[in-house]
Amino acid sequence: MFSYGFFINALVGVVLLSVASAMIGTYIVSRRLVSISGGVTHACFGGLGLGYYLGVSPVATAALFAVASSLGVQWVSARHRVREDSAIAVIWAFGMAIGTIFIFLTPGYVPELNSFLFGNILTISRGDLWMFGGFTALLVIFMASMYDKIVICAFDPDFARVRGLPVGFVSTAMTVLTAVCIVLTIRLVGVMLLMSMLAMPQMTAEVFARRFKSIMWLSIAVSLVCSTGGLMLGLVVEVPCSALIVLTMAGVYVLARLCALAAGKQ
């Protein structure tokens, strides 16, 4: 299979995805914002529908919807005393409704819709890899340069404000990076399976680690092993690779939990 270009593209794609989703996932799990990834993911569906209806790039319109919805949740919950989970629920439903309407109004059949809903890793192109590779590089540079500030703002934003740290800038930047990561990842694993990629590796890592950096590195390792393992397994089982990746992650989490129980950890 290594002689086929599409398989090499898929393999490089899951490696980039593993690194980016593990870093973003560690941040949102630490902030207890896993639900916002689901809200933004489903809000993207509105952008996809609008893109197909207007005949423009659905990824570009989904990115606009993702960034706008994530910043909107942050703004509404901070300025108007609306509970964050309530704002996420509204964004979630609104995005799905808008997407459904525009998909219905789009003439003809939308052939690539299943790829965005369920993912199709084997259709990744070189252009997708360059785009996601550039984003991953930007994410790594930002996380490395702002690591201490990101950790403090994630765990104790009030203390960070007292210290004079740019809490607003860090939160907004990480929110935008999370939204962009979600949009770029949709093409790989689909709307339905994306939340697992942003939470399961961290759940497994938290069985053995408690520090932010340790959880992030373990999450990257778990994502790499499970993603490449699910991709290879898809060659044998002949079912969608994205679903196998998530099932592999679930199996690794159960195994890690059993190992922790056997070792006497709580």
Tab-separated table of C-alpha atoms in Angstrom:
chain	number	residue	atom	x	y	z
A	1	MET	CA	0.000	0.000	0.000
A	2	PHE	CA	2.955	2.340	0.456
A	3	SER	CA	3.318	2.495	-3.331
A	4	TYR	CA	-0.055	4.275	-3.629
A	5	GLY	CA	-0.080	8.051	-3.373
A	6	PHE	CA	-3.531	8.250	-1.756
A	7	PHE	CA	-2.431	5.949	1.071
A	8	ILE	CA	0.712	7.993	1.740
A	9	ASN	CA	-1.433	11.146	1.825
A	10	ALA	CA	-3.795	9.489	4.295
A	11	LEU	CA	-0.919	8.351	6.500
A	12	VAL	CA	0.660	11.814	6.596
A	13	GLY	CA	-2.778	13.296	7.227
A	14	VAL	CA	-3.487	11.171	10.293
A	15	VAL	CA	-0.037	12.007	11.702
A	16	LEU	CA	-0.701	15.758	11.353
A	17	LEU	CA	-4.210	15.274	12.707
A	18	SER	CA	-2.895	13.363	15.710
A	19	VAL	CA	-0.518	16.152	16.691
A	20	ALA	CA	-2.950	19.037	16.169
A	21	SER	CA	-6.033	17.409	17.701
A	22	ALA	CA	-4.064	16.209	20.745
A	23	MET	CA	-2.745	19.710	21.460
A	24	ILE	CA	-6.112	21.387	20.958
A	25	GLY	CA	-7.894	18.593	22.811
A	26	THR	CA	-5.641	18.926	25.860
A	27	TYR	CA	-6.496	22.627	26.080
A	28	ILE	CA	-10.266	22.230	25.759
A	29	VAL	CA	-10.320	19.273	28.180
A	30	SER	CA	-8.351	21.344	30.702
A	31	ARG	CA	-10.809	24.215	30.241
A	32	ARG	CA	-13.743	21.770	30.456
A	33	LEU	CA	-14.888	22.973	27.047
A	34	VAL	CA	-15.282	19.653	25.258
A	35	SER	CA	-18.925	20.480	24.593
A	36	ILE	CA	-17.935	23.594	22.654
A	37	SER	CA	-16.152	21.391	20.131
A	38	GLY	CA	-19.446	19.611	19.511
A	39	GLY	CA	-21.291	22.900	19.153
A	40	VAL	CA	-18.742	24.344	16.730
A	41	THR	CA	-18.572	21.068	14.813
A	42	HIS	CA	-22.298	21.051	14.186
A	43	ALA	CA	-22.369	24.796	13.548
A	44	CYS	CA	-19.929	24.089	10.700
A	45	PHE	CA	-22.729	22.183	8.995
A	46	GLY	CA	-24.440	25.520	8.407
A	47	GLY	CA	-21.312	26.801	6.660
A	48	LEU	CA	-21.084	23.647	4.560
A	49	GLY	CA	-24.671	24.026	3.419
A	50	LEU	CA	-24.169	27.718	2.598
A	51	GLY	CA	-21.024	26.946	0.611
A	52	TYR	CA	-22.773	24.309	-1.493
A	53	TYR	CA	-25.757	26.600	-2.060
A	54	LEU	CA	-23.597	29.553	-3.181
A	55	GLY	CA	-21.263	27.367	-5.219
A	56	VAL	CA	-18.153	28.438	-3.298
A	57	SER	CA	-15.672	26.478	-1.205
A	58	PRO	CA	-17.662	24.782	1.595
A	59	VAL	CA	-14.491	24.579	3.715
A	60	ALA	CA	-14.094	28.373	3.607
A	61	THR	CA	-17.709	29.044	4.603
A	62	ALA	CA	-17.526	26.355	7.297
A	63	ALA	CA	-14.421	28.076	8.676
A	64	LEU	CA	-16.288	31.388	8.867
A	65	PHE	CA	-19.191	29.717	10.678
A	66	ALA	CA	-16.831	27.908	13.055
A	67	VAL	CA	-14.855	31.000	14.045
A	68	ALA	CA	-17.983	33.159	14.333
A	69	SER	CA	-19.854	30.584	16.424
A	70	SER	CA	-16.937	29.915	18.792
A	71	LEU	CA	-16.291	33.614	19.347
A	72	GLY	CA	-20.036	34.160	19.687
A	73	VAL	CA	-20.296	31.583	22.462
A	74	GLN	CA	-17.363	33.156	24.274
A	75	TRP	CA	-18.784	36.684	23.915
A	76	VAL	CA	-22.359	35.823	24.921
A	77	SER	CA	-21.303	33.814	27.975
A	78	ALA	CA	-18.879	36.540	29.123
A	79	ARG	CA	-20.905	39.686	28.436
A	80	HIS	CA	-24.540	38.695	28.769
A	81	ARG	CA	-24.418	36.247	31.698
A	82	VAL	CA	-25.713	33.382	29.595
A	83	ARG	CA	-24.565	29.932	30.650
A	84	GLU	CA	-21.968	28.594	28.270
A	85	ASP	CA	-23.706	25.257	27.794
A	86	SER	CA	-26.944	27.074	26.881
A	87	ALA	CA	-25.145	29.212	24.311
A	88	ILE	CA	-23.483	26.093	22.849
A	89	ALA	CA	-26.862	24.350	22.535
A	90	VAL	CA	-28.286	27.317	20.637
A	91	ILE	CA	-25.293	27.482	18.277
A	92	TRP	CA	-25.466	23.701	17.772
A	93	ALA	CA	-29.151	23.733	16.780
A	94	PHE	CA	-28.861	26.923	14.710
A	95	GLY	CA	-25.958	25.600	12.634
A	96	MET	CA	-27.676	22.292	11.911
A	97	ALA	CA	-30.918	24.059	10.963
A	98	ILE	CA	-29.192	26.506	8.616
A	99	GLY	CA	-27.194	23.709	7.021
A	100	THR	CA	-30.279	21.552	6.487
A	101	ILE	CA	-32.145	24.402	4.800
A	102	PHE	CA	-29.312	25.287	2.410
A	103	ILE	CA	-28.622	21.635	1.556
A	104	PHE	CA	-32.334	21.233	0.744
A	105	LEU	CA	-32.301	24.362	-1.448
A	106	THR	CA	-29.151	23.324	-3.320
A	107	PRO	CA	-30.145	21.936	-6.721
A	108	GLY	CA	-29.103	18.364	-7.442
A	109	TYR	CA	-27.240	15.917	-5.262
A	110	VAL	CA	-24.372	16.986	-3.002
A	111	PRO	CA	-21.775	14.258	-3.631
A	112	GLU	CA	-19.202	15.262	-0.998
A	113	LEU	CA	-21.634	15.686	1.890
A	114	ASN	CA	-21.018	12.180	3.237
A	115	SER	CA	-17.293	12.918	3.385
A	116	PHE	CA	-17.927	15.849	5.710
A	117	LEU	CA	-20.469	13.944	7.792
A	118	PHE	CA	-18.605	10.649	8.179
A	119	GLY	CA	-15.095	11.415	6.947
A	120	ASN	CA	-13.054	9.876	4.167
A	121	ILE	CA	-9.375	9.875	5.040
A	122	LEU	CA	-8.355	8.174	1.804
A	123	THR	CA	-9.501	11.168	-0.279
A	124	ILE	CA	-7.022	13.621	1.282
A	125	SER	CA	-5.105	15.533	-1.390
A	126	ARG	CA	-1.674	17.129	-1.341
A	127	GLY	CA	-3.379	20.509	-1.080
A	128	ASP	CA	-5.189	19.391	2.073
A	129	LEU	CA	-1.890	18.211	3.534
A	130	TRP	CA	-0.147	21.526	2.862
A	131	MET	CA	-3.050	23.412	4.421
A	132	PHE	CA	-3.224	21.239	7.513
A	133	GLY	CA	0.554	21.082	7.785
A	134	GLY	CA	0.735	24.875	7.796
A	135	PHE	CA	-1.911	25.057	10.490
A	136	THR	CA	-0.132	22.427	12.604
A	137	ALA	CA	3.142	24.336	12.342
A	138	LEU	CA	1.402	27.572	13.379
A	139	LEU	CA	-0.246	25.792	16.310
A	140	VAL	CA	3.041	24.293	17.506
A	141	ILE	CA	4.796	27.680	17.309
A	142	PHE	CA	2.000	29.447	19.201
A	143	MET	CA	1.783	26.758	21.897
A	144	ALA	CA	5.573	26.731	22.351
A	145	SER	CA	5.877	30.516	22.601
A	146	MET	CA	2.842	31.008	24.874
A	147	TYR	CA	2.906	27.724	26.799
A	148	ASP	CA	3.143	29.115	30.357
A	149	LYS	CA	0.451	31.735	29.717
A	150	ILE	CA	-1.852	29.166	28.092
A	151	VAL	CA	-1.545	26.781	31.047
A	152	ILE	CA	-2.216	29.496	33.641
A	153	CYS	CA	-5.164	30.911	31.693
A	154	ALA	CA	-6.597	27.410	31.181
A	155	PHE	CA	-6.530	26.396	34.853
A	156	ASP	CA	-6.986	29.704	36.704
A	157	PRO	CA	-8.006	32.708	34.546
A	158	ASP	CA	-8.731	34.870	37.621
A	159	PHE	CA	-5.192	34.382	38.915
A	160	ALA	CA	-3.885	35.111	35.418
A	161	ARG	CA	-5.750	38.434	35.360
A	162	VAL	CA	-4.289	39.370	38.741
A	163	ARG	CA	-0.820	38.595	37.348
A	164	GLY	CA	-1.562	40.896	34.397
A	165	LEU	CA	-1.487	38.132	31.788
A	166	PRO	CA	-3.363	38.652	28.479
A	167	VAL	CA	-6.237	36.312	29.330
A	168	GLY	CA	-8.518	37.748	26.646
A	169	PHE	CA	-5.924	37.395	23.912
A	170	VAL	CA	-4.968	33.847	24.910
A	171	SER	CA	-8.597	32.702	25.173
A	172	THR	CA	-9.556	34.293	21.857
A	173	ALA	CA	-6.491	32.938	20.043
A	174	MET	CA	-7.049	29.401	21.359
A	175	THR	CA	-10.750	29.628	20.504
A	176	VAL	CA	-9.949	30.599	16.920
A	177	LEU	CA	-7.289	27.874	16.628
A	178	THR	CA	-9.781	25.333	17.975
A	179	ALA	CA	-12.391	26.407	15.421
A	180	VAL	CA	-9.919	26.227	12.526
A	181	CYS	CA	-8.682	22.819	13.689
A	182	ILE	CA	-12.244	21.551	13.770
A	183	VAL	CA	-12.940	22.752	10.237
A	184	LEU	CA	-9.757	21.251	8.809
A	185	THR	CA	-10.329	17.980	10.667
A	186	ILE	CA	-13.891	17.544	9.413
A	187	ARG	CA	-12.544	16.416	6.044
A	188	LEU	CA	-10.523	13.680	7.754
A	189	VAL	CA	-12.906	12.141	10.290
A	190	GLY	CA	-16.252	13.834	9.649
A	191	VAL	CA	-18.646	15.815	11.807
A	192	MET	CA	-19.993	12.756	13.592
A	193	LEU	CA	-16.634	11.463	14.854
A	194	LEU	CA	-14.635	14.623	15.451
A	195	MET	CA	-15.468	15.042	19.152
A	196	SER	CA	-13.905	11.679	19.929
A	197	MET	CA	-10.614	12.772	18.385
A	198	LEU	CA	-10.554	15.801	20.693
A	199	ALA	CA	-11.407	13.959	23.914
A	200	MET	CA	-10.558	10.241	23.913
A	201	PRO	CA	-6.738	10.536	23.762
A	202	GLN	CA	-6.858	12.977	26.678
A	203	MET	CA	-9.100	10.637	28.665
A	204	THR	CA	-6.555	7.877	28.162
A	205	ALA	CA	-3.632	10.152	29.044
A	206	GLU	CA	-5.331	11.321	32.246
A	207	VAL	CA	-5.320	7.740	33.509
A	208	PHE	CA	-1.521	7.958	33.844
A	209	ALA	CA	-0.732	11.707	34.052
A	210	ARG	CA	-2.002	14.861	35.738
A	211	ARG	CA	0.260	17.641	34.439
A	212	PHE	CA	-0.730	19.589	31.311
A	213	LYS	CA	2.497	18.858	29.412
A	214	SER	CA	2.459	15.160	30.285
A	215	ILE	CA	-1.169	14.811	29.224
A	216	MET	CA	-0.445	16.596	25.941
A	217	TRP	CA	2.542	14.390	25.051
A	218	LEU	CA	0.700	11.197	26.010
A	219	SER	CA	-2.315	12.349	23.994
A	220	ILE	CA	-0.131	12.834	20.935
A	221	ALA	CA	1.308	9.334	21.392
A	222	VAL	CA	-2.133	7.770	21.833
A	223	SER	CA	-3.493	9.630	18.810
A	224	LEU	CA	-0.572	8.562	16.644
A	225	VAL	CA	-0.847	4.903	17.625
A	226	CYS	CA	-4.632	4.725	17.324
A	227	SER	CA	-4.860	6.759	14.117
A	228	THR	CA	-2.220	4.796	12.242
A	229	GLY	CA	-3.554	1.557	13.717
A	230	GLY	CA	-7.109	2.369	12.618
A	231	LEU	CA	-5.875	3.282	9.144
A	232	MET	CA	-3.973	0.008	8.781
A	233	LEU	CA	-6.893	-1.949	10.179
A	234	GLY	CA	-9.173	-0.381	7.580
A	235	LEU	CA	-7.120	-2.073	4.860
A	236	VAL	CA	-8.032	-5.473	6.296
A	237	VAL	CA	-11.594	-4.974	7.547
A	238	GLU	CA	-12.658	-2.736	4.616
A	239	VAL	CA	-14.849	-0.376	6.615
A	240	PRO	CA	-14.479	3.419	6.998
A	241	CYS	CA	-11.102	4.202	8.567
A	242	SER	CA	-12.445	7.142	10.576
A	243	ALA	CA	-14.854	4.895	12.471
A	244	LEU	CA	-12.096	2.353	13.111
A	245	ILE	CA	-9.822	5.066	14.504
A	246	VAL	CA	-12.449	6.098	17.049
A	247	LEU	CA	-13.173	2.481	17.986
A	248	THR	CA	-9.449	1.887	18.406
A	249	MET	CA	-9.209	4.895	20.710
A	250	ALA	CA	-12.143	3.609	22.745
A	251	GLY	CA	-10.511	0.201	23.038
A	252	VAL	CA	-7.196	1.729	24.135
A	253	TYR	CA	-9.001	3.796	26.782
A	254	VAL	CA	-10.754	0.718	28.175
A	255	LEU	CA	-7.446	-1.146	28.208
A	256	ALA	CA	-5.699	1.748	29.974
A	257	ARG	CA	-8.448	1.912	32.588
A	258	LEU	CA	-8.217	-1.836	33.208
A	259	CYS	CA	-4.436	-1.595	33.553
A	260	ALA	CA	-4.831	1.255	36.043
A	261	LEU	CA	-7.319	-0.750	38.079
A	262	ALA	CA	-5.028	-3.766	38.043
A	263	ALA	CA	-2.168	-1.570	39.260
A	264	GLY	CA	-4.313	-0.267	42.111
A	265	LYS	CA	-4.859	3.282	40.771
A	266	GLN	CA	-8.152	5.033	41.371
